[in-house]
Amino acid sequence: FVNLAMAGLVMSTVCARFVFPAVSAEGAAFWIIRTAPVSLRSFLWSKFWTGFVPVFLLTEVLTVAANYLLGVDPFLRVVSAIAVFFMSLALVGLATGLGARYPRFNADNPSQVAGSYGGVAFMIMAVLFMITLIALIGWPSSARIGIPGHVQLIGTLCFAGALAMSLSTWWYGMRSGVQALEDMG
């Protein structure tokens, strides 16, 4: 789970540097996006997918390779791989949405956007998300053998909570980003 946490920190950093500033990267030419025959929803989803695919592939390869080299239990390898997928979905969605909510079209480079209020807020939310996710999947994964039925039910609820938290973070990020772009004057 320390490996999963490190992968999550790498993912958060990559999202803060490359995904969060994606909307702001349009700069002064954002008016072209506003007048184009493309909905702002489609525009933001394109930013999401161009961020999700490389972030997910990079993090998944790192996690699977590290787990293999460390000789991690096969069950935990599967749990980690699934967790990375949902972590990628949530963090890229959150970075895309908050990047649309707090754009800086006048920034000289993307690192200025990542260091803005919205970028710092994203990093704080990403770290809190990762800590909670690892806590929710860590305990039931480590206590899965020879446990009574009621504890297995609690473990299943923890996994379901991690799944629900990931999907709701993704949904909230993208929905708030689309809403912020549509509200922009």
PDB file of C-alpha atoms in Angstrom:
ATOM      1  CA  PHE A   1       0.000   0.000   0.000  1.00  0.00           C
ATOM      2  CA  VAL A   2       2.995   2.282   0.364  1.00  0.00           C
ATOM      3  CA  ASN A   3       3.692   1.499  -3.302  1.00  0.00           C
ATOM      4  CA  LEU A   4       0.099   2.440  -4.131  1.00  0.00           C
ATOM      5  CA  ALA A   5       0.442   5.678  -2.177  1.00  0.00           C
ATOM      6  CA  MET A   6       3.642   6.572  -4.033  1.00  0.00           C
ATOM      7  CA  ALA A   7       1.955   5.834  -7.349  1.00  0.00           C
ATOM      8  CA  GLY A   8      -0.929   8.070  -6.277  1.00  0.00           C
ATOM      9  CA  LEU A   9       1.447  10.895  -5.403  1.00  0.00           C
ATOM     10  CA  VAL A  10       3.145  10.580  -8.790  1.00  0.00           C
ATOM     11  CA  MET A  11      -0.280  10.580 -10.432  1.00  0.00           C
ATOM     12  CA  SER A  12      -1.358  13.678  -8.484  1.00  0.00           C
ATOM     13  CA  THR A  13       1.796  15.519  -9.482  1.00  0.00           C
ATOM     14  CA  VAL A  14       1.412  14.614 -13.153  1.00  0.00           C
ATOM     15  CA  CYS A  15      -2.254  15.680 -13.035  1.00  0.00           C
ATOM     16  CA  ALA A  16      -1.374  18.980 -11.357  1.00  0.00           C
ATOM     17  CA  ARG A  17       1.314  19.742 -13.942  1.00  0.00           C
ATOM     18  CA  PHE A  18      -0.340  18.535 -17.154  1.00  0.00           C
ATOM     19  CA  VAL A  19      -4.084  17.940 -16.685  1.00  0.00           C
ATOM     20  CA  PHE A  20      -5.042  20.822 -14.370  1.00  0.00           C
ATOM     21  CA  PRO A  21      -3.639  23.546 -16.706  1.00  0.00           C
ATOM     22  CA  ALA A  22      -5.184  21.990 -19.857  1.00  0.00           C
ATOM     23  CA  VAL A  23      -8.083  24.471 -20.063  1.00  0.00           C
ATOM     24  CA  SER A  24      -5.864  27.423 -19.155  1.00  0.00           C
ATOM     25  CA  ALA A  25      -3.430  26.394 -21.906  1.00  0.00           C
ATOM     26  CA  GLU A  26      -5.926  27.720 -24.451  1.00  0.00           C
ATOM     27  CA  GLY A  27      -4.930  31.177 -23.235  1.00  0.00           C
ATOM     28  CA  ALA A  28      -6.310  34.209 -25.006  1.00  0.00           C
ATOM     29  CA  ALA A  29      -7.551  31.962 -27.810  1.00  0.00           C
ATOM     30  CA  PHE A  30     -10.252  30.493 -25.540  1.00  0.00           C
ATOM     31  CA  TRP A  31     -12.771  32.729 -27.321  1.00  0.00           C
ATOM     32  CA  ILE A  32     -12.339  30.463 -30.370  1.00  0.00           C
ATOM     33  CA  ILE A  33     -13.497  27.500 -28.285  1.00  0.00           C
ATOM     34  CA  ARG A  34     -16.482  29.541 -27.057  1.00  0.00           C
ATOM     35  CA  THR A  35     -17.543  30.419 -30.620  1.00  0.00           C
ATOM     36  CA  ALA A  36     -16.773  27.019 -32.178  1.00  0.00           C
ATOM     37  CA  PRO A  37     -19.633  24.657 -32.994  1.00  0.00           C
ATOM     38  CA  VAL A  38     -18.441  22.364 -30.189  1.00  0.00           C
ATOM     39  CA  SER A  39     -20.170  22.265 -26.843  1.00  0.00           C
ATOM     40  CA  LEU A  40     -18.151  23.160 -23.770  1.00  0.00           C
ATOM     41  CA  ARG A  41     -19.062  19.740 -22.395  1.00  0.00           C
ATOM     42  CA  SER A  42     -17.397  18.059 -25.396  1.00  0.00           C
ATOM     43  CA  PHE A  43     -14.410  20.381 -25.082  1.00  0.00           C
ATOM     44  CA  LEU A  44     -13.909  19.460 -21.414  1.00  0.00           C
ATOM     45  CA  TRP A  45     -14.415  15.746 -22.037  1.00  0.00           C
ATOM     46  CA  SER A  46     -11.748  15.872 -24.744  1.00  0.00           C
ATOM     47  CA  LYS A  47      -9.394  17.401 -22.163  1.00  0.00           C
ATOM     48  CA  PHE A  48     -10.345  14.604 -19.763  1.00  0.00           C
ATOM     49  CA  TRP A  49      -9.630  11.778 -22.213  1.00  0.00           C
ATOM     50  CA  THR A  50      -6.341  13.250 -23.424  1.00  0.00           C
ATOM     51  CA  GLY A  51      -5.264  13.383 -19.774  1.00  0.00           C
ATOM     52  CA  PHE A  52      -6.758  10.099 -18.583  1.00  0.00           C
ATOM     53  CA  VAL A  53      -5.169   7.717 -21.091  1.00  0.00           C
ATOM     54  CA  PRO A  54      -1.497   8.649 -20.517  1.00  0.00           C
ATOM     55  CA  VAL A  55      -1.893   9.133 -16.750  1.00  0.00           C
ATOM     56  CA  PHE A  56      -3.631   5.782 -16.353  1.00  0.00           C
ATOM     57  CA  LEU A  57      -1.171   3.890 -18.553  1.00  0.00           C
ATOM     58  CA  LEU A  58       1.876   5.435 -16.879  1.00  0.00           C
ATOM     59  CA  THR A  59       0.632   4.764 -13.355  1.00  0.00           C
ATOM     60  CA  GLU A  60      -0.708   1.295 -14.106  1.00  0.00           C
ATOM     61  CA  VAL A  61       2.579   0.173 -15.676  1.00  0.00           C
ATOM     62  CA  LEU A  62       4.569   1.605 -12.756  1.00  0.00           C
ATOM     63  CA  THR A  63       2.325  -0.053 -10.175  1.00  0.00           C
ATOM     64  CA  VAL A  64       2.140  -3.462 -11.857  1.00  0.00           C
ATOM     65  CA  ALA A  65       5.896  -3.549 -12.489  1.00  0.00           C
ATOM     66  CA  ALA A  66       6.747  -2.436  -8.942  1.00  0.00           C
ATOM     67  CA  ASN A  67       4.348  -4.974  -7.421  1.00  0.00           C
ATOM     68  CA  TYR A  68       5.875  -7.731  -9.549  1.00  0.00           C
ATOM     69  CA  LEU A  69       9.436  -6.753  -8.602  1.00  0.00           C
ATOM     70  CA  LEU A  70       8.496  -6.506  -4.914  1.00  0.00           C
ATOM     71  CA  GLY A  71       6.858  -9.947  -4.981  1.00  0.00           C
ATOM     72  CA  VAL A  72       3.493  -8.692  -3.776  1.00  0.00           C
ATOM     73  CA  ASP A  73       0.692 -11.201  -3.129  1.00  0.00           C
ATOM     74  CA  PRO A  74      -1.383 -11.843  -6.311  1.00  0.00           C
ATOM     75  CA  PHE A  75      -4.600 -10.704  -4.614  1.00  0.00           C
ATOM     76  CA  LEU A  76      -2.989  -7.385  -3.675  1.00  0.00           C
ATOM     77  CA  ARG A  77      -1.661  -7.001  -7.227  1.00  0.00           C
ATOM     78  CA  VAL A  78      -5.203  -7.187  -8.549  1.00  0.00           C
ATOM     79  CA  VAL A  79      -6.511  -4.830  -5.865  1.00  0.00           C
ATOM     80  CA  SER A  80      -3.742  -2.336  -6.665  1.00  0.00           C
ATOM     81  CA  ALA A  81      -4.391  -2.503 -10.410  1.00  0.00           C
ATOM     82  CA  ILE A  82      -8.114  -1.895  -9.919  1.00  0.00           C
ATOM     83  CA  ALA A  83      -7.420   0.873  -7.402  1.00  0.00           C
ATOM     84  CA  VAL A  84      -5.092   2.628  -9.869  1.00  0.00           C
ATOM     85  CA  PHE A  85      -7.833   2.607 -12.510  1.00  0.00           C
ATOM     86  CA  PHE A  86     -10.373   4.234 -10.215  1.00  0.00           C
ATOM     87  CA  MET A  87      -7.760   6.574  -8.737  1.00  0.00           C
ATOM     88  CA  SER A  88      -6.852   7.698 -12.274  1.00  0.00           C
ATOM     89  CA  LEU A  89     -10.488   8.243 -13.151  1.00  0.00           C
ATOM     90  CA  ALA A  90     -11.105  10.303 -10.020  1.00  0.00           C
ATOM     91  CA  LEU A  91      -7.917  12.384 -10.034  1.00  0.00           C
ATOM     92  CA  VAL A  92      -7.951  13.184 -13.755  1.00  0.00           C
ATOM     93  CA  GLY A  93     -11.647  14.104 -13.523  1.00  0.00           C
ATOM     94  CA  LEU A  94     -10.990  16.289 -10.505  1.00  0.00           C
ATOM     95  CA  ALA A  95      -7.964  17.965 -12.133  1.00  0.00           C
ATOM     96  CA  THR A  96      -9.858  18.606 -15.369  1.00  0.00           C
ATOM     97  CA  GLY A  97     -12.901  19.963 -13.557  1.00  0.00           C
ATOM     98  CA  LEU A  98     -11.003  22.176 -11.137  1.00  0.00           C
ATOM     99  CA  GLY A  99      -8.787  23.364 -13.983  1.00  0.00           C
ATOM    100  CA  ALA A 100     -11.924  24.534 -15.778  1.00  0.00           C
ATOM    101  CA  ARG A 101     -13.315  26.018 -12.584  1.00  0.00           C
ATOM    102  CA  TYR A 102     -10.150  28.015 -11.806  1.00  0.00           C
ATOM    103  CA  PRO A 103      -8.594  28.859 -15.189  1.00  0.00           C
ATOM    104  CA  ARG A 104      -5.758  31.354 -15.610  1.00  0.00           C
ATOM    105  CA  PHE A 105      -5.817  32.279 -19.272  1.00  0.00           C
ATOM    106  CA  ASN A 106      -3.181  34.981 -18.769  1.00  0.00           C
ATOM    107  CA  ALA A 107      -0.514  32.667 -17.289  1.00  0.00           C
ATOM    108  CA  ASP A 108       2.857  32.623 -19.042  1.00  0.00           C
ATOM    109  CA  ASN A 109       3.444  28.903 -18.475  1.00  0.00           C
ATOM    110  CA  PRO A 110       1.572  25.888 -17.071  1.00  0.00           C
ATOM    111  CA  SER A 111       3.570  25.817 -13.838  1.00  0.00           C
ATOM    112  CA  GLN A 112       2.027  29.171 -12.882  1.00  0.00           C
ATOM    113  CA  VAL A 113      -1.416  27.618 -13.321  1.00  0.00           C
ATOM    114  CA  ALA A 114      -0.467  24.578 -11.228  1.00  0.00           C
ATOM    115  CA  GLY A 115       0.781  26.875  -8.437  1.00  0.00           C
ATOM    116  CA  SER A 116      -2.429  28.903  -8.351  1.00  0.00           C
ATOM    117  CA  TYR A 117      -5.205  28.665  -5.770  1.00  0.00           C
ATOM    118  CA  GLY A 118      -7.016  26.036  -7.820  1.00  0.00           C
ATOM    119  CA  GLY A 119      -3.855  23.979  -8.293  1.00  0.00           C
ATOM    120  CA  VAL A 120      -3.096  23.955  -4.579  1.00  0.00           C
ATOM    121  CA  ALA A 121      -6.737  23.098  -3.816  1.00  0.00           C
ATOM    122  CA  PHE A 122      -6.487  20.194  -6.283  1.00  0.00           C
ATOM    123  CA  MET A 123      -3.322  18.859  -4.653  1.00  0.00           C
ATOM    124  CA  ILE A 124      -4.852  19.012  -1.173  1.00  0.00           C
ATOM    125  CA  MET A 125      -8.011  17.266  -2.359  1.00  0.00           C
ATOM    126  CA  ALA A 126      -5.949  14.664  -4.244  1.00  0.00           C
ATOM    127  CA  VAL A 127      -3.856  13.792  -1.186  1.00  0.00           C
ATOM    128  CA  LEU A 128      -6.955  13.545   1.027  1.00  0.00           C
ATOM    129  CA  PHE A 129      -8.624  11.369  -1.606  1.00  0.00           C
ATOM    130  CA  MET A 130      -5.615   9.021  -1.770  1.00  0.00           C
ATOM    131  CA  ILE A 131      -5.328   8.689   2.001  1.00  0.00           C
ATOM    132  CA  THR A 132      -9.017   7.862   2.279  1.00  0.00           C
ATOM    133  CA  LEU A 133      -8.945   5.440  -0.649  1.00  0.00           C
ATOM    134  CA  ILE A 134      -5.925   3.567   0.697  1.00  0.00           C
ATOM    135  CA  ALA A 135      -7.497   3.388   4.159  1.00  0.00           C
ATOM    136  CA  LEU A 136     -10.736   2.017   2.689  1.00  0.00           C
ATOM    137  CA  ILE A 137      -9.061  -0.699   0.629  1.00  0.00           C
ATOM    138  CA  GLY A 138      -6.057  -1.368   2.871  1.00  0.00           C
ATOM    139  CA  TRP A 139      -7.768  -2.768   5.929  1.00  0.00           C
ATOM    140  CA  PRO A 140     -10.070  -5.255   4.164  1.00  0.00           C
ATOM    141  CA  SER A 141      -7.240  -6.367   1.848  1.00  0.00           C
ATOM    142  CA  SER A 142      -4.924  -7.139   4.752  1.00  0.00           C
ATOM    143  CA  ALA A 143      -7.572  -8.898   6.860  1.00  0.00           C
ATOM    144  CA  ARG A 144      -9.173 -11.069   4.188  1.00  0.00           C
ATOM    145  CA  ILE A 145      -8.093 -14.536   5.371  1.00  0.00           C
ATOM    146  CA  GLY A 146      -9.901 -16.411   8.126  1.00  0.00           C
ATOM    147  CA  ILE A 147     -12.211 -13.633   9.247  1.00  0.00           C
ATOM    148  CA  PRO A 148     -15.807 -13.931  10.423  1.00  0.00           C
ATOM    149  CA  GLY A 149     -18.751 -13.087   8.171  1.00  0.00           C
ATOM    150  CA  HIS A 150     -19.653  -9.742   9.751  1.00  0.00           C
ATOM    151  CA  VAL A 151     -16.075  -8.512   9.290  1.00  0.00           C
ATOM    152  CA  GLN A 152     -16.188  -9.641   5.643  1.00  0.00           C
ATOM    153  CA  LEU A 153     -19.347  -7.566   5.248  1.00  0.00           C
ATOM    154  CA  ILE A 154     -17.555  -4.521   6.657  1.00  0.00           C
ATOM    155  CA  GLY A 155     -14.670  -5.171   4.252  1.00  0.00           C
ATOM    156  CA  THR A 156     -17.081  -5.360   1.323  1.00  0.00           C
ATOM    157  CA  LEU A 157     -18.653  -2.089   2.449  1.00  0.00           C
ATOM    158  CA  CYS A 158     -15.173  -0.519   2.573  1.00  0.00           C
ATOM    159  CA  PHE A 159     -14.485  -1.598  -1.019  1.00  0.00           C
ATOM    160  CA  ALA A 160     -17.904  -0.289  -2.074  1.00  0.00           C
ATOM    161  CA  GLY A 161     -17.198   2.987  -0.276  1.00  0.00           C
ATOM    162  CA  ALA A 162     -13.871   3.345  -2.103  1.00  0.00           C
ATOM    163  CA  LEU A 163     -15.613   2.708  -5.421  1.00  0.00           C
ATOM    164  CA  ALA A 164     -18.393   5.185  -4.628  1.00  0.00           C
ATOM    165  CA  MET A 165     -15.902   7.823  -3.480  1.00  0.00           C
ATOM    166  CA  SER A 166     -13.863   7.440  -6.675  1.00  0.00           C
ATOM    167  CA  LEU A 167     -16.873   7.679  -8.960  1.00  0.00           C
ATOM    168  CA  SER A 168     -18.380  10.615  -7.080  1.00  0.00           C
ATOM    169  CA  THR A 169     -15.047  12.504  -7.136  1.00  0.00           C
ATOM    170  CA  TRP A 170     -14.812  11.952 -10.885  1.00  0.00           C
ATOM    171  CA  TRP A 171     -18.444  12.962 -11.418  1.00  0.00           C
ATOM    172  CA  TYR A 172     -18.181  16.041  -9.180  1.00  0.00           C
ATOM    173  CA  GLY A 173     -14.986  17.236 -10.855  1.00  0.00           C
ATOM    174  CA  MET A 174     -16.289  16.930 -14.389  1.00  0.00           C
ATOM    175  CA  ARG A 175     -19.751  18.272 -13.600  1.00  0.00           C
ATOM    176  CA  SER A 176     -18.402  21.320 -11.759  1.00  0.00           C
ATOM    177  CA  GLY A 177     -15.936  21.978 -14.586  1.00  0.00           C
ATOM    178  CA  VAL A 178     -18.620  21.887 -17.267  1.00  0.00           C
ATOM    179  CA  GLN A 179     -20.856  24.113 -15.145  1.00  0.00           C
ATOM    180  CA  ALA A 180     -18.022  26.615 -14.576  1.00  0.00           C
ATOM    181  CA  LEU A 181     -17.291  26.809 -18.314  1.00  0.00           C
ATOM    182  CA  GLU A 182     -20.961  27.287 -19.144  1.00  0.00           C
ATOM    183  CA  ASP A 183     -21.286  30.026 -16.503  1.00  0.00           C
ATOM    184  CA  MET A 184     -18.242  31.860 -17.847  1.00  0.00           C
ATOM    185  CA  GLY A 185     -19.245  35.129 -19.516  1.00  0.00           C
TER     186      GLY A 185
END
